[in-house]
Coordinates of C-alpha atoms and ligand atoms in Angstrom, one line a residue:
M1 CA -24.9 32.6 -16.6
D2 CA -24.4 30.2 -13.7
S3 CA -23.4 31.8 -10.5
Y4 CA -19.9 31.0 -9.2
I5 CA -19.3 28.9 -6.1
D6 CA -17.2 30.4 -3.4
L7 CA -15.5 27.4 -1.7
K8 CA -15.1 29.4 1.5
N9 CA -18.8 28.9 2.1
I10 CA -18.8 25.2 1.3
T11 CA -18.6 22.6 4.1
T12 CA -16.3 19.6 3.8
E13 CA -19.2 17.2 3.3
E14 CA -20.5 19.3 0.4
L15 CA -17.2 19.4 -1.4
K16 CA -17.6 16.0 -3.0
N17 CA -20.5 17.2 -5.1
V18 CA -19.1 20.6 -6.1
D19 CA -19.0 21.3 -9.8
L20 CA -15.3 22.3 -10.3
D21 CA -16.2 24.2 -13.5
R22 CA -18.3 26.6 -11.4
V23 CA -15.8 27.3 -8.7
N24 CA -14.8 30.9 -8.3
V25 CA -11.1 31.0 -8.9
A26 CA -10.8 34.7 -9.4
C27 CA -10.7 35.2 -5.6
S28 CA -7.8 34.2 -3.4
P29 CA -7.5 30.6 -2.4
P30 CA -9.2 29.5 0.9
D31 CA -6.8 28.8 3.8
L32 CA -8.9 25.9 5.1
E33 CA -8.2 22.3 3.9
P34 CA -9.4 20.5 2.0
Q35 CA -11.3 23.5 0.5
R36 CA -8.0 24.9 -0.6
Q37 CA -7.2 21.8 -2.7
Y38 CA -10.6 21.9 -4.5
Y39 CA -9.8 25.6 -5.4
F40 CA -6.5 24.4 -7.0
M41 CA -8.3 21.5 -8.7
A42 CA -10.6 24.1 -10.3
K43 CA -7.7 26.1 -11.4
C44 CA -5.9 23.0 -12.9
R45 CA -9.0 22.1 -14.6
Q46 CA -9.1 25.3 -16.6
I47 CA -5.5 24.8 -17.7
V48 CA -6.0 21.1 -18.7
K49 CA -9.1 22.1 -20.6
S50 CA -7.5 24.9 -22.6
E51 CA -4.4 22.8 -23.3
S52 CA -6.6 19.9 -24.5
E53 CA -8.6 22.3 -26.8
R54 CA -5.4 23.6 -28.2
L55 CA -4.1 20.1 -29.0
G56 CA -7.5 18.9 -30.1
R57 CA -7.2 15.7 -27.9
P58 CA -7.6 14.7 -24.3
L59 CA -4.6 15.0 -21.9
Y60 CA -3.4 11.8 -20.3
A61 CA -2.0 11.1 -16.9
C62 CA -0.2 8.0 -15.7
T63 CA 0.4 7.2 -12.0
V64 CA 3.0 4.5 -11.3
T65 CA 2.9 2.7 -7.9
M66 CA 6.2 1.4 -6.8
G67 CA 5.6 0.4 -3.1
C68 CA 3.4 -1.3 -0.6
Q69 CA -0.4 -1.3 -0.2
M70 CA -0.2 2.1 1.5
N71 CA 1.7 3.5 -1.4
A72 CA -1.0 2.0 -3.7
R73 CA -3.7 3.7 -1.6
D74 CA -1.9 7.0 -2.0
S75 CA -1.8 6.5 -5.8
E76 CA -5.5 6.2 -5.8
K77 CA -5.7 9.6 -4.2
L78 CA -3.3 11.0 -6.8
T79 CA -5.3 9.5 -9.7
G80 CA -8.5 10.8 -8.1
I81 CA -7.2 14.3 -8.3
L82 CA -5.8 13.9 -11.8
L83 CA -9.2 12.7 -13.1
A84 CA -11.0 15.5 -11.3
V85 CA -8.9 18.1 -13.0
G86 CA -9.7 16.6 -16.4
Y87 CA -6.9 14.2 -17.3
E88 CA -7.8 10.8 -18.7
E89 CA -6.1 7.8 -17.1
A90 CA -3.2 6.2 -19.0
T91 CA -1.0 3.2 -18.3
E92 CA 1.8 4.3 -20.7
E93 CA 4.6 6.4 -19.4
T94 CA 4.5 8.5 -22.6
A95 CA 1.5 10.3 -21.1
D96 CA 1.2 14.2 -20.7
F97 CA 1.7 13.9 -16.9
V98 CA 3.6 11.0 -15.3
I99 CA 4.0 10.6 -11.6
Y100 CA 6.1 8.0 -9.9
N101 CA 4.9 7.2 -6.4
T102 CA 8.2 5.8 -5.0
C103 CA 9.3 3.3 -2.4
T104 CA 12.7 3.2 -0.7
V105 CA 12.4 0.2 1.6
R106 CA 15.2 -1.5 -0.3
D107 CA 17.9 0.1 -2.5
N108 CA 16.9 -1.7 -5.7
A109 CA 13.6 0.3 -5.5
N110 CA 15.6 3.5 -5.7
Q111 CA 17.8 2.3 -8.5
R112 CA 14.7 1.4 -10.5
V113 CA 13.5 5.0 -10.2
Y114 CA 16.8 6.4 -11.5
G115 CA 16.8 4.0 -14.4
R116 CA 13.3 4.8 -15.4
L117 CA 13.8 8.5 -15.1
G118 CA 16.4 8.2 -17.9
V119 CA 13.7 6.6 -20.1
L120 CA 11.2 9.3 -19.2
H121 CA 13.7 12.0 -20.1
G122 CA 13.8 10.5 -23.6
Y123 CA 10.0 10.7 -23.9
K124 CA 10.0 14.3 -22.6
R125 CA 12.5 15.4 -25.2
R126 CA 10.1 14.3 -27.9
K127 CA 7.1 15.9 -26.1
P128 CA 8.0 19.3 -24.7
G129 CA 4.7 19.9 -22.8
M130 CA 5.2 16.7 -20.8
K131 CA 5.3 17.0 -17.0
I132 CA 7.2 14.5 -14.7
A133 CA 6.5 14.3 -11.0
L134 CA 8.0 12.2 -8.1
C135 CA 6.5 11.6 -4.7
G136 CA 6.4 8.9 -2.0
C137 CA 8.8 7.5 0.5
M138 CA 12.0 7.9 -1.5
M139 CA 11.5 11.7 -1.7
Q140 CA 11.8 11.9 2.1
E141 CA 15.5 11.3 1.9
A142 CA 17.7 14.4 1.7
S143 CA 20.3 12.6 -0.4
V144 CA 17.7 11.7 -3.0
I145 CA 16.5 15.3 -3.4
E146 CA 20.1 16.4 -3.8
K147 CA 20.6 13.9 -6.6
I148 CA 17.4 14.8 -8.4
R149 CA 18.2 18.5 -8.2
K150 CA 21.6 17.9 -9.7
S151 CA 21.3 15.1 -12.1
Y152 CA 17.6 15.1 -13.1
P153 CA 16.7 18.7 -13.8
F154 CA 14.0 17.8 -16.2
V155 CA 11.7 16.6 -13.3
D156 CA 8.9 19.2 -12.8
L157 CA 7.5 18.3 -9.4
V158 CA 8.8 16.6 -6.3
F159 CA 6.9 16.2 -3.0
G160 CA 6.9 13.7 -0.1
T161 CA 4.7 11.5 2.0
H162 CA 3.6 14.1 4.6
N163 CA 2.1 16.7 2.2
L164 CA 0.5 14.5 -0.4
F165 CA -2.9 16.1 0.4
K166 CA -1.5 19.3 -1.2
F167 CA -1.0 17.5 -4.6
A168 CA -3.6 19.7 -6.4
E169 CA -1.8 22.9 -5.3
F170 CA 1.6 21.5 -6.3
L171 CA 0.2 20.4 -9.6
Y172 CA -1.1 23.9 -10.3
T173 CA 2.3 25.4 -9.5
A174 CA 4.0 22.9 -11.7
L175 CA 1.6 23.5 -14.6
V176 CA 2.2 27.2 -14.6
S177 CA 6.0 27.2 -14.0
D178 CA 9.1 26.0 -15.8
R179 CA 11.2 25.4 -12.8
M180 CA 11.4 22.3 -10.6
V181 CA 8.8 22.6 -7.8
I182 CA 10.1 20.8 -4.6
D183 CA 8.2 20.7 -1.4
I184 CA 9.1 18.1 1.3
W185 CA 7.9 18.2 4.9
Q186 CA 9.8 16.5 7.7
E187 CA 6.8 15.6 9.8
T188 CA 3.1 16.2 10.0
D189 CA 0.3 15.7 12.6
R190 CA -2.3 16.4 10.0
V191 CA -4.7 14.0 8.4
V192 CA -6.6 15.7 5.6
E193 CA -9.6 13.7 4.5
E194 CA -12.3 14.1 1.9
L195 CA -10.2 14.4 -1.2
P196 CA -11.1 12.7 -4.5
C197 CA -9.9 9.1 -4.8
E198 CA -10.1 6.8 -7.8
R199 CA -10.2 3.1 -6.7
K200 CA -8.4 0.6 -8.8
Y201 CA -11.2 -1.9 -8.2
P202 CA -14.9 -0.7 -7.8
F203 CA -15.6 -3.6 -5.3
K204 CA -12.6 -3.5 -3.0
S205 CA -10.6 -0.9 -1.3
G206 CA -7.7 -0.2 1.1
I207 CA -8.3 2.1 4.0
N208 CA -5.6 3.8 6.1
I209 CA -6.2 3.3 9.7
M210 CA -2.9 4.7 10.8
F211 CA 0.2 6.4 9.3
G212 CA 3.8 6.1 10.2
C213 CA 5.6 3.7 12.4
N214 CA 7.3 3.9 15.9
N215 CA 9.0 0.5 15.9
F216 CA 12.4 1.4 14.5
C217 CA 13.4 -2.1 13.5
S218 CA 17.1 -1.5 13.0
Y219 CA 17.2 -2.3 9.3
C220 CA 14.1 -0.3 8.3
I221 CA 13.8 3.1 6.8
V222 CA 10.0 3.4 7.0
P223 CA 9.9 5.2 10.4
Y224 CA 12.2 7.9 8.9
V225 CA 10.3 8.5 5.7
R226 CA 6.7 8.0 7.0
G227 CA 7.1 9.7 10.4
R228 CA 5.7 8.8 13.8
E229 CA 2.8 6.6 14.3
R230 CA -0.6 8.3 14.1
S231 CA -3.9 6.6 14.3
R232 CA -7.0 7.9 12.6
E233 CA -10.1 8.5 14.7
A234 CA -12.3 5.4 14.6
E235 CA -15.3 7.5 13.6
D236 CA -13.5 8.8 10.6
I237 CA -12.5 5.3 9.5
L238 CA -16.0 3.9 10.0
R239 CA -17.5 6.9 8.1
E240 CA -15.1 6.2 5.2
I241 CA -16.0 2.5 5.2
R242 CA -19.7 3.2 5.3
G243 CA -19.2 5.5 2.3
L244 CA -17.3 2.9 0.4
A245 CA -20.0 0.3 1.2
G246 CA -22.6 2.7 -0.2
D247 CA -20.5 2.9 -3.3
G248 CA -20.4 -0.8 -3.9
V249 CA -17.3 -1.9 -2.0
T250 CA -17.7 -5.3 -0.3
E251 CA -14.1 -6.1 0.6
I252 CA -11.9 -3.8 2.6
M253 CA -8.3 -3.9 3.7
L254 CA -7.3 -1.9 6.8
L255 CA -3.8 -0.6 6.3
G256 CA -1.1 0.3 8.7
Q257 CA 2.6 -0.6 9.3
N258 CA 1.6 -2.2 12.5
V259 CA -2.2 -2.4 12.8
N260 CA -1.9 -4.2 16.1
S261 CA -0.8 -1.0 17.8
Y262 CA -3.8 0.9 16.4
G263 CA -5.5 3.4 18.7
K264 CA -2.9 3.7 21.4
N265 CA -2.3 7.4 20.8
L266 CA -5.9 8.4 20.3
E267 CA -7.6 10.7 22.8
H268 CA -10.0 7.9 23.6
P269 CA -7.8 4.8 23.1
L270 CA -9.3 1.9 21.2
T271 CA -7.6 -1.4 20.4
F272 CA -7.4 -2.9 16.9
A273 CA -9.6 -5.7 18.0
Q274 CA -12.3 -3.2 19.1
L275 CA -12.0 -1.4 15.8
L276 CA -12.5 -4.6 13.9
E277 CA -15.6 -5.3 15.9
K278 CA -17.1 -2.0 14.9
V279 CA -16.0 -2.4 11.3
Q280 CA -17.7 -5.8 10.9
E281 CA -21.0 -4.3 11.8
I282 CA -21.1 -2.1 8.7
E283 CA -23.7 -3.3 6.4
G284 CA -22.5 -4.4 2.9
I285 CA -18.9 -5.2 4.0
R286 CA -18.5 -9.0 3.4
R287 CA -14.8 -9.3 3.7
I288 CA -12.3 -7.6 6.0
R289 CA -8.6 -7.9 5.6
F290 CA -5.7 -6.0 7.3
M291 CA -2.0 -5.5 6.9
T292 CA 0.5 -5.6 8.6
S293 CA 0.6 -7.4 12.0
H294 CA 3.6 -7.1 14.1
P295 CA 4.0 -10.3 16.2
K296 CA 5.0 -8.4 19.3
D297 CA 1.6 -6.7 19.5
L298 CA -0.8 -9.4 18.4
S299 CA -3.4 -9.8 21.1
D300 CA -5.6 -12.6 22.3
D301 CA -8.5 -10.3 21.8
L302 CA -7.6 -10.0 18.1
I303 CA -7.5 -13.8 17.7
R304 CA -10.9 -14.1 19.5
V305 CA -12.5 -11.5 17.3
M306 CA -11.1 -13.1 14.1
K307 CA -12.2 -16.5 15.3
Q308 CA -15.8 -15.4 15.9
S309 CA -16.1 -13.4 12.7
D310 CA -17.4 -14.7 9.4
R311 CA -16.3 -11.5 7.7
I312 CA -12.7 -11.3 8.7
C313 CA -10.7 -13.2 6.2
R314 CA -8.8 -16.3 7.0
H315 CA -5.4 -14.7 6.3
L316 CA -2.8 -13.2 8.6
H317 CA 0.4 -11.6 7.3
L318 CA 2.8 -12.0 10.2
P319 CA 6.4 -10.9 9.3
L320 CA 9.0 -13.1 10.9
Q321 CA 12.1 -11.4 9.5
S322 CA 14.5 -14.0 11.1
G323 CA 14.2 -17.2 13.0
S324 CA 17.3 -16.5 15.1
T325 CA 16.7 -14.9 18.5
K326 CA 20.1 -13.3 18.3
I327 CA 19.3 -11.6 15.0
L328 CA 15.8 -10.7 16.1
R329 CA 17.3 -8.9 19.0
A330 CA 19.8 -7.0 16.7
M331 CA 16.8 -6.2 14.5
N332 CA 15.0 -4.7 17.5
R333 CA 11.9 -6.9 16.7
R334 CA 11.2 -7.5 20.4
Y335 CA 10.2 -11.2 20.2
T336 CA 12.2 -14.4 20.3
K337 CA 12.1 -17.4 18.0
E338 CA 10.1 -19.3 20.7
Q339 CA 7.6 -16.5 21.2
Y340 CA 7.0 -16.3 17.5
L341 CA 6.4 -20.1 17.2
A342 CA 4.1 -20.1 20.2
L343 CA 2.1 -17.3 18.7
V344 CA 1.7 -19.2 15.4
E345 CA 0.7 -22.3 17.2
K346 CA -1.9 -20.4 19.3
I347 CA -3.4 -18.8 16.2
R348 CA -3.5 -22.1 14.3
R349 CA -5.1 -23.8 17.3
E350 CA -7.8 -21.2 17.6
I351 CA -8.4 -20.6 13.8
P352 CA -7.4 -23.9 12.1
D353 CA -8.4 -22.8 8.6
I354 CA -6.2 -19.7 8.7
S355 CA -3.4 -19.0 6.2
I356 CA -0.3 -17.4 7.6
T357 CA 2.2 -15.6 5.4
T358 CA 5.4 -13.8 6.3
D359 CA 8.4 -11.7 5.3
I360 CA 11.9 -12.8 5.8
I361 CA 15.2 -10.9 5.5
V362 CA 18.4 -12.8 4.6
G363 CA 21.8 -11.3 5.1
F364 CA 21.2 -9.0 8.1
P365 CA 24.6 -7.9 9.6
G366 CA 26.1 -10.6 11.7
E367 CA 23.9 -13.4 10.3
T368 CA 25.7 -16.7 10.2
A369 CA 24.8 -20.0 8.6
E370 CA 23.5 -21.2 12.0
D371 CA 21.2 -18.2 12.2
V372 CA 19.8 -19.1 8.8
E373 CA 19.4 -22.6 10.0
E374 CA 17.1 -21.2 12.8
T375 CA 15.1 -19.4 10.2
L376 CA 14.7 -22.6 8.2
D377 CA 13.5 -24.3 11.3
V378 CA 10.8 -21.7 11.9
I379 CA 9.7 -21.9 8.3
R380 CA 9.2 -25.6 8.6
K381 CA 7.5 -25.5 12.0
A382 CA 5.2 -22.5 11.3
G383 CA 4.3 -24.0 7.9
F384 CA 3.9 -20.7 6.1
D385 CA 1.4 -20.5 3.3
N386 CA 3.7 -18.1 1.6
A387 CA 6.7 -16.0 2.3
F388 CA 8.3 -13.0 0.8
T389 CA 12.0 -13.3 1.0
F390 CA 14.3 -10.3 0.8
V391 CA 18.0 -9.8 0.6
Y392 CA 19.0 -7.4 3.3
S393 CA 19.5 -3.9 1.9
K394 CA 21.6 -1.4 3.7
R395 CA 19.6 1.8 4.3
T396 CA 21.6 4.9 5.2
G397 CA 20.7 6.3 8.5
T398 CA 19.3 3.1 10.1
P399 CA 21.2 1.5 13.0
A400 CA 21.9 -1.7 11.0
A401 CA 23.7 0.3 8.3
A402 CA 26.4 1.2 10.9
M403 CA 26.8 -2.4 12.2
A404 CA 30.2 -3.8 11.7
E405 CA 29.6 -7.3 10.3
Q406 CA 27.9 -6.7 7.0
V407 CA 27.6 -10.1 5.3
P408 CA 29.5 -10.7 2.0
E409 CA 27.2 -10.8 -1.0
A410 CA 28.2 -14.3 -2.2
Q411 CA 27.3 -15.7 1.2
V412 CA 24.0 -13.9 1.3
R413 CA 23.1 -15.2 -2.2
Q414 CA 23.8 -18.8 -1.1
Q415 CA 21.7 -18.5 2.1
F416 CA 18.9 -16.7 0.2
D417 CA 18.6 -19.6 -2.1
R418 CA 18.3 -22.0 0.8
V419 CA 15.6 -20.0 2.4
L420 CA 13.7 -19.6 -0.8
R421 CA 13.8 -23.3 -1.5
T422 CA 12.5 -24.1 2.0
V423 CA 9.7 -21.5 1.7
Q424 CA 8.6 -23.0 -1.6
E425 CA 8.5 -26.5 -0.2
T426 CA 6.3 -25.6 2.8
A427 CA 4.2 -23.3 0.7
R428 CA 3.5 -26.0 -1.8
K429 CA 2.6 -28.4 1.0
Q430 CA 0.2 -25.8 2.5
A431 CA -1.3 -24.7 -0.7
G432 CA -3.0 -28.0 -1.5
R433 CA -4.9 -27.9 1.8
L434 CA -8.2 -26.8 0.3
L435 CA -8.0 -29.2 -2.7
G436 CA -11.4 -30.7 -3.5
Q437 CA -13.4 -28.2 -1.4
V438 CA -16.1 -25.9 -2.6
E439 CA -15.3 -22.3 -1.5
E440 CA -16.5 -18.8 -2.0
V441 CA -14.4 -16.4 -4.1
L442 CA -14.7 -12.7 -4.9
V443 CA -14.3 -12.5 -8.6
E444 CA -11.6 -9.8 -9.3
E445 CA -10.7 -9.9 -13.0
Q446 CA -10.5 -11.7 -16.3
N447 CA -7.4 -13.9 -16.5
A448 CA -4.6 -12.0 -18.3
H449 CA -3.5 -15.0 -20.4
E450 CA -6.7 -16.9 -21.0
E451 CA -9.8 -14.9 -21.8
S452 CA -12.3 -17.6 -21.0
L453 CA -11.1 -17.8 -17.4
M454 CA -11.9 -15.5 -14.5
T455 CA -9.8 -15.0 -11.4
G456 CA -11.3 -15.0 -7.9
R457 CA -9.8 -14.6 -4.5
L458 CA -10.4 -17.0 -1.6
S459 CA -10.8 -15.8 1.9
C460 CA -7.2 -17.2 2.6
N461 CA -6.0 -14.8 -0.1
M462 CA -5.1 -17.5 -2.7
L463 CA -6.4 -17.1 -6.3
V464 CA -8.6 -19.5 -8.2
H465 CA -9.0 -19.5 -12.0
F466 CA -12.2 -20.8 -13.4
P467 CA -14.3 -20.6 -16.6
G468 CA -16.7 -17.7 -16.5
G469 CA -17.6 -14.3 -18.0
R470 CA -16.7 -10.7 -17.2
E471 CA -20.2 -10.0 -15.8
L472 CA -19.0 -11.9 -12.7
I473 CA -16.4 -9.3 -11.7
G474 CA -17.2 -8.0 -8.3
Q475 CA -19.5 -10.8 -7.4
Y476 CA -19.1 -13.6 -4.9
V477 CA -19.5 -17.1 -6.4
T478 CA -18.7 -20.6 -5.2
V479 CA -16.2 -22.7 -7.0
S480 CA -14.8 -26.1 -6.5
L481 CA -11.0 -26.2 -6.1
D482 CA -10.2 -29.0 -8.5
E483 CA -6.4 -28.7 -9.0
C484 CA -3.7 -27.0 -7.1
R485 CA -0.9 -25.5 -9.2
G486 CA 1.6 -24.3 -6.5
F487 CA 0.3 -20.9 -5.6
Y488 CA -3.1 -21.0 -7.2
Y489 CA -6.0 -23.3 -7.9
M490 CA -7.9 -24.2 -11.1
G491 CA -11.6 -24.6 -10.4
K492 CA -15.2 -24.6 -11.7
R493 CA -18.3 -22.8 -10.6
R494 CA -20.7 -24.8 -8.4
Ligands
SAH501 N1 5.6 -2.8 8.7 C1 5.7 -4.1 8.2 C2 6.7 -4.1 7.0 C3 7.0 -3.0 6.1 S1 8.3 -3.2 5.0 C4 6.2 -5.0 9.2 O1 6.8 -4.6 10.2 O2 6.1 -6.2 9.0 C5 7.9 -4.8 4.2 C6 9.0 -5.7 4.4 O3 10.2 -5.3 3.8 C7 9.5 -6.0 5.8 O4 8.6 -6.9 6.5 C8 10.9 -6.5 5.6 O5 10.8 -7.9 5.5 C9 11.3 -5.9 4.4 N2 12.4 -4.9 4.6 C10 12.3 -3.8 5.3 N3 13.5 -3.2 5.4 C11 14.3 -3.9 4.7 C12 15.7 -3.8 4.4 N4 16.5 -2.8 4.8 N5 16.3 -4.8 3.6 C13 15.5 -5.8 3.2 N6 14.3 -6.0 3.4 C14 13.6 -5.0 4.2
SF4_502 FE1 9.7 -1.1 9.4 FE2 9.6 -2.4 11.7 FE3 8.0 -0.3 11.3 FE4 7.6 -2.6 9.9 S1 7.4 -2.4 12.1 S2 7.6 -0.5 9.1 S3 9.7 -3.3 9.6 S4 10.2 -0.3 11.5
F3S503 FE1 8.0 1.4 0.5 FE2 7.1 3.5 1.8 FE3 5.6 1.3 1.7 S1 9.2 2.7 1.8 S2 7.1 -0.3 1.6 S3 6.2 2.5 -0.1 S4 5.8 2.7 3.3

């Protein structure tokens, strides 16, 4: 018989290649992370296997991502563990294990979760062995946990953003118990690495370079649910990217709530521009993207590094939020309308082929028609290539929620439509910019509506649909941009 592996004797580097079926789970769990999580993965694996044998079919798990790119990256970690313990991936929420990775940035995200939980309950009634789990930003709110405890007792597992690395351990507890398992941490200074991860795309990947946020924009709940800003060590980031490159990844996206303040709290401080310079030396990485840039921290160094690079993509997401200096001050954004416009002008001057996209909030407390007029003015002058427009959502606990002049809904709707129309006009104008050119795209997938078409992404982040076969997925091909249809192009291979 094969000898058993004692995880206490395995180094973190060796963990990836450990055969979970040979791990000794008769002993006590290791205290050290991530060894401890591999121990629980091995234990879960036994349960999943015996349950699957009993049912005579595989067990399925479904991970639902509800938030931003960081949330999506977390989902890849969840899925990685679910696959490692023996589940097969499912997209239907009728699976044996369903986990919602939630977002709470706006209230409609929360309402969606409650609505869908009702539907899940129906599935679970018909399938008693089913397990339902909730994690992500929304779970960091005490009022949410109260509500789930009281009104959604059929949920099996609840955890938050700070202890996601313990998912395997939680999963084990949930699989062997009938009560609701809840574990939420208020903060963490830990970054546990080297856990399994299942990428959605084999050829591209997000990489966390920092966690949390220190900016406390007055409307925003993220600093409360994601905690204080923590940068990862550059060496750890570079090692992860080298590993990804070795695994076939050619496009990466560096992720953080404010990447421009990367590295400030490291023992040996390093700027984001310096990090990018190191990243672009990694062999095999052809495209580098990043999200999100806060205008107040965007340095000349970053513009210079981007300009000189043929790997950093020609796209910058630069959230404006409002064009009114008065509102920006109330939002605690720490830049004025003029500073924002000057920054955009400088970027466009240095990197003329860059595409700039943004986020805008309409209906912040105290916002008047004149303030919206200022926003429209910035939209026209900055010439955004695209903008995500949001109706202000009151988040309990944020300073803005306590502000006196909340704007009536009807007025917000009206202003929102004006902003949206202006955004669409400028975006349409900008979008046609590359018409007639031949550009390189990374082929991402087959078109969902038309099988003969493939979809590729341009450096500027726009999509191109062109005739081709699935064998092109993950490859770089050149296409002519023959026709612009608003937010995407139709093209042909050249
Ligand atoms: N860290 C990023 C944004 C993260 S949240 C940044 O600073 O740009 C993504 C977007 O959601 C924000 O840019 C903002 O436009 C929007 N948002 C955040 N809180 C919101 C709220 N309370 N109501 C409406 N939109 C909000
Ligand atoms: Fe929220 Fe502002 Fe932090 Fe972005 S920078 S996550 S908007 S507090
Ligand atoms: Fe939402 Fe959390 Fe991202 S609140 S936007 S999933 S950081």
